Amino acid sequence: MQIRIHRDAQDALAVSALVLPVFADANFDGATQRWDALLDGALRELIASEEITGKIGDVALLHHKDGKVRRILAVGLGERTAFAPMELAKYAGSAVRYLGKRGVKQIAFALPLEAHRHTRDAASFIIEGALVGTMDTTTYRSEQEKPIVLEEIVLLSSANGDRFDERALQSGAERGRVLGEAVNFARTLALTPANDMTPTLLAKQAEEAAKRYGLAYDVLDEERMAQLGMGALLGVSRGSDEPARLIVLRYDGDASSSERIAFVGKGITFDSGGISIKPAENMHEMKYDMSGGAGVIAALSAVAQLKPKLNVLGLVPSSENLPGSRAVKPGDIVRAMNGKTIEVINTDAEGRLILADALCYARELGATRIVDCATLTGACVVALGHAASAAFSNDDTFLQRFLPTANATGERYWHMPLYDDYKKAVKSEIADLRNSTGRPGGSCTAAAFLSNFVGEAPWIHLDIAGTAYMDDPGPGMVKGPTGTPVRALVTFAEHLAGAAVHPNGPVTEHDALATAS
Ligand code: BES
Ligand code: MN
Ligand code: ZN
């Protein structure tokens, strides 16, 4: 897909379709106003006839028979006062899904004047959203849906004389391409059914990504796990014939620093619950139980291309959770890499077991800060629904850096508590810890359990059980995997490497309003 910046919004523009923003207040300005004048008020007419209301993701198409641009698509951007750059991902995604399904391969996007303070981000969100909009979830069908093919995206740099900074558009667009591709990579890994996405195959995907993008990598087999004393991860793996893998990716972006952040993602390629088996209803969705791991592999792939100045590790403990004859049984006691013993009360609380060893190993590999992400608990979905992921931390300062950054990406994270009560609840009578405590505060006790394996490192735990995949993910996205937490992880890495953050998104040196020359 080509990306082009085009200065003149009108006559010289030759594309298959032009997308214009319409806010819910129905006040036109910028490119929308200019094109409405050129089209003799036809856009106004769309509002008057209630063809379009300006609600986010709302679309209405006009044909422009005599123009070089044959199709004009008005797309809602929601309330003007609530505008944030992240809305542009939905704007672009909605346009791409509408036009792409109709065979349009070349799309120009106008930006709202509101985006002037965030030019680089605006471009990034548009390209990210456009790519996310192309996602095809029908590849296993004999008769697939017509795939969306984007050959060219054009970003218009001018709107009523206030020109957008073209360098900022270009660099934002490149960044958006990397992020959008990474989001789709994670979604594709998650979507792939468990018979085609075993721990071995997930590791192969990670290895290929590492080679493609120049990451250092290592894949631990069960023998090496045994040597390292990873009894918790191996315990989960025992119930399946498919061997476990521990995937390690490494990006060295700052040789002058001994700081290293580790992203650790749960990679259960299928979670049947094990001996504490799950009910059949919706069990098929447990192929998504490696979404956190997919997110880490994709985030490292993006980081390798964006090259922020910091050191990053990616770890993905990967296993199936099945009730084979050698499976771990309720009541069994396993020993994690740091020597802590764990009474397995419920074999369905397997995520925290595999993460325990991966968190220990992250420390062993020199991680000074850790963010883990996991589809960890049904209780998290009860608490927050599909509206947000839960964020727990042992370090408020670290979390206060993460939250505004992550929440400006369009993903949502909500601070949850790690009280001592929860830490007490996960203690066992006969071992150091137990892996299940019953229903109350299930997401919090899971986080408290994990806190035993990070030592003193500042650490954030993200429970993405309600957000990693959705039936109704909102405008511009198909149902299924969402790519959460790729946007947050990548943007946080950039932030830790020094990118400034504005409440509505990172602002860079290119973001000043460019003056018309
Ligand atoms: N993978 C599940 C959590 C999950 C549930 C994710 C629903 C997405 C949607 C996890 O391994 C699990 O089974 N957790 C148990 C823990 C319990 C046994 C303490 C749960 O949430 O019921
Ligand atoms: Mn489980
Ligand atoms: Zn699970």
Coordinates of C-alpha atoms and ligand atoms in Angstrom, one line a residue:
M1 CA 0.0 0.0 0.0
Q2 CA 1.3 3.4 -1.0
I3 CA 0.9 6.4 1.2
R4 CA 0.9 9.9 -0.4
I5 CA 0.5 13.4 0.9
H6 CA -1.4 15.7 -1.4
R7 CA -1.4 19.4 -1.0
D8 CA -4.3 20.7 -3.1
A9 CA -7.6 19.3 -1.8
Q10 CA -9.5 19.9 -5.1
D11 CA -9.1 19.9 -8.8
A12 CA -5.7 18.2 -9.0
L13 CA -6.7 15.4 -6.8
A14 CA -7.3 12.2 -8.8
V15 CA -8.5 9.3 -6.6
S16 CA -11.3 6.8 -6.6
A17 CA -12.8 8.2 -3.4
L18 CA -12.5 11.1 -1.1
V19 CA -13.4 10.9 2.6
L20 CA -14.6 14.0 4.4
P21 CA -15.3 14.5 8.1
V22 CA -18.7 15.5 9.4
F23 CA -19.1 16.4 13.1
A24 CA -22.4 15.9 14.9
D25 CA -22.9 19.6 15.2
A26 CA -23.3 19.7 11.4
N27 CA -21.0 22.8 11.2
F28 CA -18.8 22.5 8.2
D29 CA -15.3 23.9 8.1
G30 CA -12.0 23.0 6.5
A31 CA -12.1 20.6 3.6
T32 CA -15.7 19.6 4.2
Q33 CA -16.8 23.2 3.8
R34 CA -14.8 23.6 0.7
W35 CA -16.1 20.5 -0.9
D36 CA -19.6 21.3 0.0
A37 CA -19.3 24.6 -1.8
L38 CA -17.8 22.8 -4.8
L39 CA -20.6 20.3 -4.8
D40 CA -23.3 23.0 -4.6
G41 CA -24.3 22.1 -1.1
A42 CA -24.8 18.4 -1.7
L43 CA -23.1 17.6 1.7
R44 CA -25.4 20.0 3.5
E45 CA -28.3 18.2 1.8
L46 CA -27.1 14.8 3.3
I47 CA -27.4 16.4 6.8
A48 CA -30.8 18.0 6.0
S49 CA -32.2 14.8 4.8
E50 CA -30.7 12.9 7.8
E51 CA -28.7 10.6 5.5
I52 CA -25.9 11.3 7.9
T53 CA -26.0 12.5 11.5
G54 CA -22.3 12.9 12.2
K55 CA -22.3 10.0 14.7
I56 CA -18.9 8.3 14.8
G57 CA -18.7 5.8 12.0
D58 CA -21.8 7.0 10.2
V59 CA -21.3 7.0 6.4
A60 CA -23.1 8.5 3.4
L61 CA -21.9 8.3 -0.2
L62 CA -22.2 10.9 -3.0
H63 CA -21.3 10.4 -6.6
H64 CA -19.6 13.2 -8.3
K65 CA -20.0 12.4 -12.0
D66 CA -18.1 15.2 -13.6
G67 CA -15.2 15.4 -11.1
K68 CA -11.8 13.7 -11.1
V69 CA -12.9 12.3 -7.7
R70 CA -15.9 10.1 -8.5
R71 CA -17.0 9.2 -5.0
I72 CA -17.3 11.5 -2.0
L73 CA -17.9 9.7 1.3
A74 CA -19.0 11.7 4.3
V75 CA -18.0 10.0 7.5
G76 CA -19.2 10.9 11.0
L77 CA -16.6 12.0 13.6
G78 CA -18.9 12.3 16.6
E79 CA -19.1 15.3 18.9
R80 CA -16.7 18.1 18.0
T81 CA -16.0 19.0 21.6
A82 CA -15.1 15.4 22.4
F83 CA -12.7 15.1 19.5
A84 CA -9.4 13.3 20.1
P85 CA -7.0 12.0 17.5
M86 CA -7.9 8.4 18.4
E87 CA -11.3 9.0 16.8
L88 CA -9.6 9.2 13.4
A89 CA -8.9 5.5 13.5
K90 CA -12.6 4.8 13.6
Y91 CA -13.2 7.4 11.0
A92 CA -10.7 5.8 8.6
G93 CA -11.7 2.3 9.5
S94 CA -15.4 3.0 8.8
A95 CA -14.6 4.5 5.5
V96 CA -12.3 1.7 4.4
R97 CA -14.8 -1.0 5.4
Y98 CA -17.5 0.8 3.4
L99 CA -15.5 1.7 0.3
G100 CA -13.3 -1.4 0.4
K101 CA -16.2 -3.8 0.3
R102 CA -17.3 -1.9 -2.9
G103 CA -14.0 -2.5 -4.6
V104 CA -12.4 1.0 -4.0
K105 CA -8.7 0.7 -3.8
Q106 CA -7.6 4.3 -3.6
I107 CA -8.8 6.6 -0.9
A108 CA -8.0 10.2 0.0
F109 CA -8.7 11.3 3.6
A110 CA -9.3 14.9 4.6
L111 CA -8.5 15.8 8.2
P112 CA -10.6 17.9 10.5
L113 CA -9.2 21.3 11.5
E114 CA -9.3 20.0 15.1
A115 CA -6.4 17.7 14.2
H116 CA -4.0 20.6 13.6
R117 CA -2.6 20.4 17.1
H118 CA -1.9 16.7 16.6
T119 CA -0.9 16.4 13.0
R120 CA 1.5 13.5 13.4
D121 CA -0.9 11.5 15.6
A122 CA -3.8 12.3 13.3
A123 CA -1.9 10.8 10.3
S124 CA -0.9 7.8 12.4
F125 CA -4.5 7.1 13.6
I126 CA -5.8 7.4 10.0
I127 CA -3.4 4.9 8.6
E128 CA -3.7 2.6 11.5
G129 CA -7.5 2.7 11.3
A130 CA -7.4 2.2 7.6
L131 CA -5.3 -0.9 7.9
V132 CA -7.3 -2.3 10.8
G133 CA -10.4 -1.8 8.6
T134 CA -9.0 -4.1 5.9
M135 CA -9.0 -7.1 8.3
D136 CA -10.5 -10.3 6.7
T137 CA -11.8 -12.9 9.1
T138 CA -13.1 -15.3 6.4
T139 CA -9.9 -16.8 5.1
Y140 CA -10.9 -20.3 6.1
R141 CA -14.1 -20.1 3.9
S142 CA -14.2 -21.7 0.5
E143 CA -16.1 -18.7 -0.6
Q144 CA -14.4 -15.8 1.1
E145 CA -15.8 -12.4 1.4
K146 CA -14.4 -10.1 -1.2
P147 CA -11.1 -9.0 0.4
I148 CA -10.4 -5.3 0.9
V149 CA -7.4 -4.2 -1.1
L150 CA -5.9 -0.8 -0.4
E151 CA -3.5 0.3 -3.1
E152 CA -3.1 3.9 -2.1
I153 CA -4.0 6.2 0.7
V154 CA -3.7 9.9 0.2
L155 CA -3.7 12.3 3.1
L156 CA -4.8 15.8 2.2
S157 CA -2.5 18.4 3.7
S158 CA -4.5 21.5 3.0
A159 CA -7.8 22.7 4.4
N160 CA -9.1 26.2 3.9
G161 CA -5.6 27.7 3.8
D162 CA -4.5 26.2 7.1
R163 CA -2.0 23.7 5.9
F164 CA -1.1 20.6 7.8
D165 CA 2.6 20.1 8.3
E166 CA 3.6 17.6 5.6
R167 CA 6.6 16.2 7.4
A168 CA 4.4 15.5 10.4
L169 CA 1.8 13.8 8.2
Q170 CA 4.5 11.7 6.5
S171 CA 6.2 10.5 9.7
G172 CA 2.8 9.9 11.4
A173 CA 1.6 7.9 8.4
E174 CA 4.7 5.7 8.5
R175 CA 4.3 5.1 12.2
G176 CA 0.6 4.3 11.7
R177 CA 1.5 1.8 9.0
V178 CA 3.8 0.0 11.4
L179 CA 1.3 0.0 14.2
G180 CA -1.7 -0.9 12.0
E181 CA 0.2 -3.9 10.6
A182 CA 1.2 -5.0 14.1
V183 CA -2.4 -4.8 15.3
N184 CA -3.5 -6.9 12.4
F185 CA -0.6 -9.4 12.9
A186 CA -1.8 -9.9 16.5
R187 CA -5.4 -10.2 15.4
T188 CA -4.5 -12.8 12.8
L189 CA -2.5 -14.9 15.3
A190 CA -5.4 -14.8 17.8
L191 CA -8.0 -15.6 15.1
T192 CA -6.1 -18.7 13.9
P193 CA -7.8 -21.8 15.4
A194 CA -5.9 -23.8 18.0
N195 CA -5.3 -26.7 15.6
D196 CA -3.3 -24.3 13.5
M197 CA -1.8 -22.3 16.4
T198 CA -0.1 -24.6 18.8
P199 CA 2.7 -23.4 21.0
T200 CA 5.2 -24.7 18.4
L201 CA 3.5 -22.9 15.6
L202 CA 3.2 -19.7 17.7
A203 CA 6.9 -19.9 18.4
K204 CA 7.5 -20.3 14.6
Q205 CA 5.5 -17.2 13.9
A206 CA 7.6 -15.3 16.5
E207 CA 10.8 -16.6 15.0
E208 CA 9.8 -15.5 11.5
A209 CA 8.9 -12.1 12.8
A210 CA 12.2 -11.8 14.6
K211 CA 14.1 -12.6 11.5
R212 CA 12.0 -10.3 9.4
Y213 CA 12.4 -7.3 11.7
G214 CA 15.9 -8.0 13.1
L215 CA 15.0 -9.0 16.7
A216 CA 17.2 -11.3 18.7
Y217 CA 15.2 -14.4 19.7
D218 CA 15.3 -17.6 21.7
V219 CA 12.7 -20.4 22.0
L220 CA 13.0 -22.5 25.2
D221 CA 11.8 -26.1 24.9
E222 CA 10.5 -28.2 27.8
E223 CA 14.0 -29.6 28.6
R224 CA 15.4 -26.1 29.1
M225 CA 12.3 -25.2 31.2
A226 CA 13.0 -28.2 33.4
Q227 CA 16.6 -27.2 33.8
L228 CA 15.5 -23.7 34.9
G229 CA 13.0 -25.1 37.4
M230 CA 9.8 -23.8 35.6
G231 CA 7.5 -26.3 37.3
A232 CA 4.4 -24.1 37.0
L233 CA 4.6 -23.7 33.3
L234 CA 5.5 -27.4 32.8
G235 CA 2.7 -28.3 35.1
V236 CA 0.1 -26.7 32.8
S237 CA 1.7 -28.3 29.8
R238 CA 1.5 -31.9 31.2
G239 CA -2.1 -32.4 30.1
S240 CA -1.3 -32.0 26.5
D241 CA 0.8 -33.9 23.9
E242 CA 1.7 -30.5 22.4
P243 CA 5.0 -29.4 24.0
A244 CA 5.1 -26.0 25.7
R245 CA 7.4 -23.2 24.4
L246 CA 8.8 -20.1 26.1
I247 CA 9.3 -17.5 23.4
V248 CA 11.8 -14.7 24.0
L249 CA 12.3 -11.7 21.7
R250 CA 14.8 -9.0 22.4
Y251 CA 15.2 -5.4 21.0
D252 CA 18.3 -3.6 21.9
G253 CA 17.7 0.1 21.3
D254 CA 19.8 1.8 23.9
A255 CA 23.3 0.4 24.6
S256 CA 24.0 3.2 27.0
S257 CA 21.3 2.0 29.4
S258 CA 21.0 -1.0 31.7
E259 CA 17.3 -0.4 31.9
R260 CA 15.2 -2.9 30.1
I261 CA 11.4 -3.2 29.9
A262 CA 9.8 -6.6 29.5
F263 CA 6.5 -7.3 27.9
V264 CA 5.1 -10.6 29.0
G265 CA 2.1 -12.1 27.3
K266 CA -0.1 -15.2 28.2
G267 CA 0.1 -17.7 25.3
I268 CA -2.4 -20.4 26.1
T269 CA -3.2 -21.6 22.6
F270 CA -6.3 -23.4 23.9
D271 CA -7.8 -23.3 27.4
S272 CA -10.2 -26.2 28.0
G273 CA -9.8 -25.6 31.8
G274 CA -7.8 -28.9 32.1
I275 CA -9.2 -31.4 34.7
S276 CA -11.3 -28.5 36.2
I277 CA -12.9 -28.5 32.7
K278 CA -14.9 -25.6 31.4
P279 CA -18.6 -25.9 30.3
A280 CA -18.9 -26.5 26.6
E281 CA -20.7 -23.2 25.9
N282 CA -18.3 -20.7 24.4
M283 CA -15.3 -23.0 25.0
H284 CA -14.3 -22.5 21.4
E285 CA -13.5 -18.8 22.2
M286 CA -10.6 -20.1 24.3
K287 CA -8.5 -20.3 21.1
Y288 CA -8.2 -16.6 21.9
D289 CA -6.4 -17.3 25.2
M290 CA -3.1 -16.5 23.6
S291 CA -4.1 -12.9 22.7
G292 CA -1.7 -11.4 25.2
G293 CA 1.2 -13.4 23.8
A294 CA 0.2 -12.5 20.2
G295 CA 0.1 -8.9 21.4
V296 CA 3.6 -9.1 22.7
I297 CA 5.0 -10.7 19.6
A298 CA 3.3 -8.0 17.4
A299 CA 4.4 -5.2 19.7
L300 CA 8.0 -6.3 19.5
S301 CA 7.7 -6.5 15.7
A302 CA 6.5 -2.9 15.7
V303 CA 9.2 -1.7 18.1
A304 CA 11.9 -3.2 15.9
Q305 CA 10.7 -1.1 13.1
L306 CA 10.0 2.2 15.0
K307 CA 13.3 1.9 16.8
P308 CA 12.7 3.9 20.0
K309 CA 15.7 4.5 22.2
L310 CA 15.2 1.8 24.9
N311 CA 15.7 -1.9 25.5
V312 CA 12.7 -4.2 25.3
L313 CA 12.2 -7.8 26.0
G314 CA 9.2 -9.8 24.9
L315 CA 8.3 -13.1 26.6
V316 CA 5.5 -15.5 25.7
P317 CA 5.0 -18.6 27.8
S318 CA 2.9 -20.8 25.5
S319 CA 1.1 -24.0 26.3
E320 CA -2.2 -25.8 25.8
N321 CA -4.4 -26.4 28.8
L322 CA -5.9 -29.9 28.3
P323 CA -7.1 -32.7 30.6
G324 CA -4.8 -35.5 29.3
S325 CA -4.0 -38.5 31.5
R326 CA -0.8 -36.9 32.8
A327 CA -2.5 -33.5 33.4
V328 CA -1.9 -31.6 36.6
K329 CA -4.7 -32.3 39.1
P330 CA -6.5 -30.2 41.6
G331 CA -4.5 -30.5 44.8
D332 CA -1.2 -31.0 43.0
I333 CA 1.6 -28.8 44.2
V334 CA 4.0 -27.3 41.6
R335 CA 7.2 -25.3 42.2
A336 CA 7.9 -22.1 40.2
M337 CA 11.3 -21.0 39.0
N338 CA 11.8 -18.7 42.1
G339 CA 11.2 -21.7 44.4
K340 CA 7.7 -20.7 45.5
T341 CA 5.4 -23.7 45.8
I342 CA 1.9 -23.4 44.4
E343 CA -1.1 -25.5 45.3
V344 CA -3.2 -26.0 42.2
I345 CA -6.7 -25.6 43.5
N346 CA -8.2 -25.2 40.0
T347 CA -6.5 -26.3 36.8
D348 CA -8.5 -23.6 35.0
A349 CA -6.4 -20.9 36.7
E350 CA -3.6 -21.8 34.4
G351 CA -2.7 -18.4 33.1
R352 CA -1.1 -17.2 36.4
L353 CA 0.9 -20.4 36.5
I354 CA 2.6 -20.0 33.1
L355 CA 3.0 -16.3 33.8
A356 CA 4.7 -17.0 37.1
D357 CA 7.6 -18.7 35.5
A358 CA 7.8 -16.2 32.6
L359 CA 7.9 -13.3 35.0
C360 CA 10.7 -14.9 37.0
Y361 CA 12.6 -15.5 33.7
A362 CA 12.1 -11.9 32.6
R363 CA 13.9 -10.8 35.8
E364 CA 16.6 -13.4 35.1
L365 CA 17.1 -11.9 31.7
G366 CA 17.6 -8.4 33.2
A367 CA 14.2 -6.8 33.0
T368 CA 14.1 -3.8 35.3
R369 CA 10.4 -3.0 34.5
I370 CA 7.6 -5.4 33.5
V371 CA 4.3 -5.1 31.8
D372 CA 2.3 -8.4 31.5
C373 CA -0.9 -8.8 29.6
A374 CA -3.2 -11.8 29.7
T375 CA -6.8 -12.9 29.1
L376 CA -6.5 -13.9 32.7
T377 CA -10.0 -14.0 34.4
G378 CA -13.6 -14.2 33.6
A379 CA -14.0 -12.0 36.8
C380 CA -12.4 -9.1 34.9
V381 CA -15.2 -9.4 32.3
V382 CA -17.8 -9.3 35.1
A383 CA -16.1 -6.2 36.6
L384 CA -15.5 -4.1 33.5
G385 CA -17.4 -5.8 30.7
H386 CA -15.9 -5.2 27.3
A387 CA -15.4 -1.5 27.9
A388 CA -11.9 -1.6 29.4
S389 CA -9.0 -3.8 30.4
A390 CA -8.0 -3.9 34.1
A391 CA -4.6 -2.4 35.1
F392 CA -2.9 -3.4 38.3
S393 CA 0.5 -2.3 39.5
N394 CA 2.9 -2.5 42.4
D395 CA 4.2 1.0 41.5
D396 CA 1.9 4.0 41.3
T397 CA 4.4 6.2 39.6
F398 CA 5.0 3.7 36.9
L399 CA 1.2 3.1 36.4
Q400 CA 0.6 6.9 36.3
R401 CA 3.0 7.0 33.3
F402 CA 1.2 4.1 31.6
L403 CA -2.4 5.1 32.0
P404 CA -2.6 8.4 30.1
T405 CA -0.3 7.1 27.3
A406 CA -2.3 3.8 26.9
N407 CA -5.7 5.5 27.1
A408 CA -4.8 7.9 24.3
T409 CA -4.3 5.1 21.9
G410 CA -8.0 4.2 21.6
E411 CA -7.6 1.2 23.9
R412 CA -8.9 1.6 27.5
Y413 CA -7.3 0.7 30.8
W414 CA -8.9 1.1 34.2
H415 CA -6.8 1.2 37.4
M416 CA -7.8 -1.6 39.8
P417 CA -6.5 -2.2 43.4
L418 CA -3.8 -4.6 44.6
Y419 CA -4.7 -4.5 48.3
D420 CA -2.9 -6.7 50.9
D421 CA -6.3 -8.5 51.4
Y422 CA -5.9 -10.0 48.0
K423 CA -2.3 -11.0 48.7
K424 CA -3.4 -12.8 51.8
A425 CA -6.1 -14.5 49.9
V426 CA -3.7 -16.3 47.6
K427 CA -1.7 -17.8 50.4
S428 CA -2.1 -21.6 50.9
E429 CA -2.2 -23.7 54.1
I430 CA 0.2 -26.3 52.8
A431 CA 2.2 -24.5 50.1
D432 CA 3.4 -20.9 49.6
L433 CA 0.5 -19.9 47.3
R434 CA -2.7 -21.3 45.9
N435 CA -3.8 -20.5 42.4
S436 CA -7.5 -20.0 43.1
T437 CA -9.4 -18.4 45.9
G438 CA -13.0 -18.5 44.8
R439 CA -15.2 -15.9 43.2
P440 CA -14.8 -12.6 45.1
G441 CA -12.4 -10.2 43.5
G442 CA -11.2 -12.9 41.0
S443 CA -9.4 -10.4 38.8
C444 CA -7.7 -8.8 41.8
T445 CA -6.6 -12.0 43.5
A446 CA -5.1 -13.2 40.1
A447 CA -3.1 -10.0 40.0
A448 CA -2.0 -10.4 43.6
F449 CA -0.9 -14.0 42.8
L450 CA 1.4 -12.6 39.9
S451 CA 2.9 -10.0 42.2
N452 CA 4.8 -12.8 43.9
F453 CA 7.0 -13.3 40.8
V454 CA 8.2 -9.9 39.8
G455 CA 10.5 -9.2 42.8
E456 CA 11.1 -5.5 43.3
A457 CA 10.7 -4.4 39.7
P458 CA 8.0 -1.8 38.9
W459 CA 5.3 -4.0 37.2
I460 CA 1.9 -3.5 35.6
H461 CA -0.5 -6.4 35.0
L462 CA -3.1 -5.9 32.3
D463 CA -6.2 -8.3 32.3
I464 CA -7.5 -8.1 28.8
A465 CA -10.1 -10.9 29.1
G466 CA -12.9 -8.6 28.1
T467 CA -11.1 -6.6 25.5
A468 CA -8.9 -8.9 23.5
Y469 CA -11.9 -10.0 21.3
M470 CA -15.4 -8.7 21.0
D471 CA -18.6 -9.3 19.3
D472 CA -19.2 -5.6 18.9
P473 CA -15.8 -3.9 18.8
G474 CA -17.2 -0.6 17.4
P475 CA -16.9 1.4 14.2
G476 CA -14.2 0.4 11.7
M477 CA -13.6 -3.1 13.1
V478 CA -15.0 -6.6 12.4
K479 CA -16.0 -8.8 15.3
G480 CA -13.3 -11.0 16.8
P481 CA -9.8 -10.1 18.0
T482 CA -9.2 -6.4 18.5
G483 CA -5.4 -6.3 18.7
T484 CA -5.5 -5.1 22.3
P485 CA -2.9 -4.5 23.9
V486 CA -0.6 -3.8 20.9
R487 CA -1.4 -0.1 20.6
A488 CA -0.8 0.5 24.3
L489 CA 2.5 -1.5 24.5
V490 CA 4.0 0.1 21.4
T491 CA 3.0 3.6 22.4
F492 CA 4.2 3.0 26.0
A493 CA 7.6 1.9 24.7
E494 CA 7.8 5.1 22.6
H495 CA 6.8 7.1 25.7
L496 CA 9.4 5.5 27.9
A497 CA 12.0 6.3 25.2
G498 CA 11.1 10.0 25.6
A499 CA 8.1 10.8 23.4
A500 CA 6.1 13.6 25.1
V501 CA 2.5 12.8 25.9
H502 CA -0.5 15.1 25.5
P503 CA -3.8 14.1 27.2
N504 CA -5.2 13.6 23.8
G505 CA -2.2 11.8 22.4
P506 CA 1.6 12.2 22.1
V507 CA 2.6 15.6 20.7
T508 CA 5.8 15.8 18.8
E509 CA 8.0 18.6 17.6
H510 CA 6.3 18.5 14.2
D511 CA 2.9 19.3 15.6
A512 CA 2.9 23.0 15.4
L513 CA 0.4 24.4 13.0
A514 CA 2.1 24.8 9.7
T515 CA 1.7 28.2 8.2
A516 CA 0.8 28.5 4.5
S517 CA 3.8 29.3 2.5
Ligands
BES1 N1 -8.7 -17.9 30.1 C1 -9.5 -17.9 31.2 C2 -10.1 -16.5 31.5 C3 -11.1 -16.0 30.5 C4 -12.5 -16.3 30.7 C5 -10.8 -15.2 29.5 C6 -13.4 -15.8 29.8 C7 -11.7 -14.7 28.6 C8 -13.0 -15.0 28.8 C9 -8.7 -18.2 32.5 O1 -7.7 -19.2 32.2 C10 -9.6 -18.9 33.4 O2 -10.2 -19.9 33.1 N2 -9.8 -18.2 34.6 C11 -10.6 -18.7 35.6 C12 -9.9 -18.6 36.9 C13 -10.6 -19.2 38.1 C14 -10.6 -20.7 37.9 C15 -9.9 -18.8 39.4 C16 -11.9 -17.9 35.6 O3 -11.9 -16.7 35.3 O4 -13.0 -18.5 35.8
MN2 MN -8.4 -21.2 32.4
ZN3 ZN -6.9 -19.2 30.3

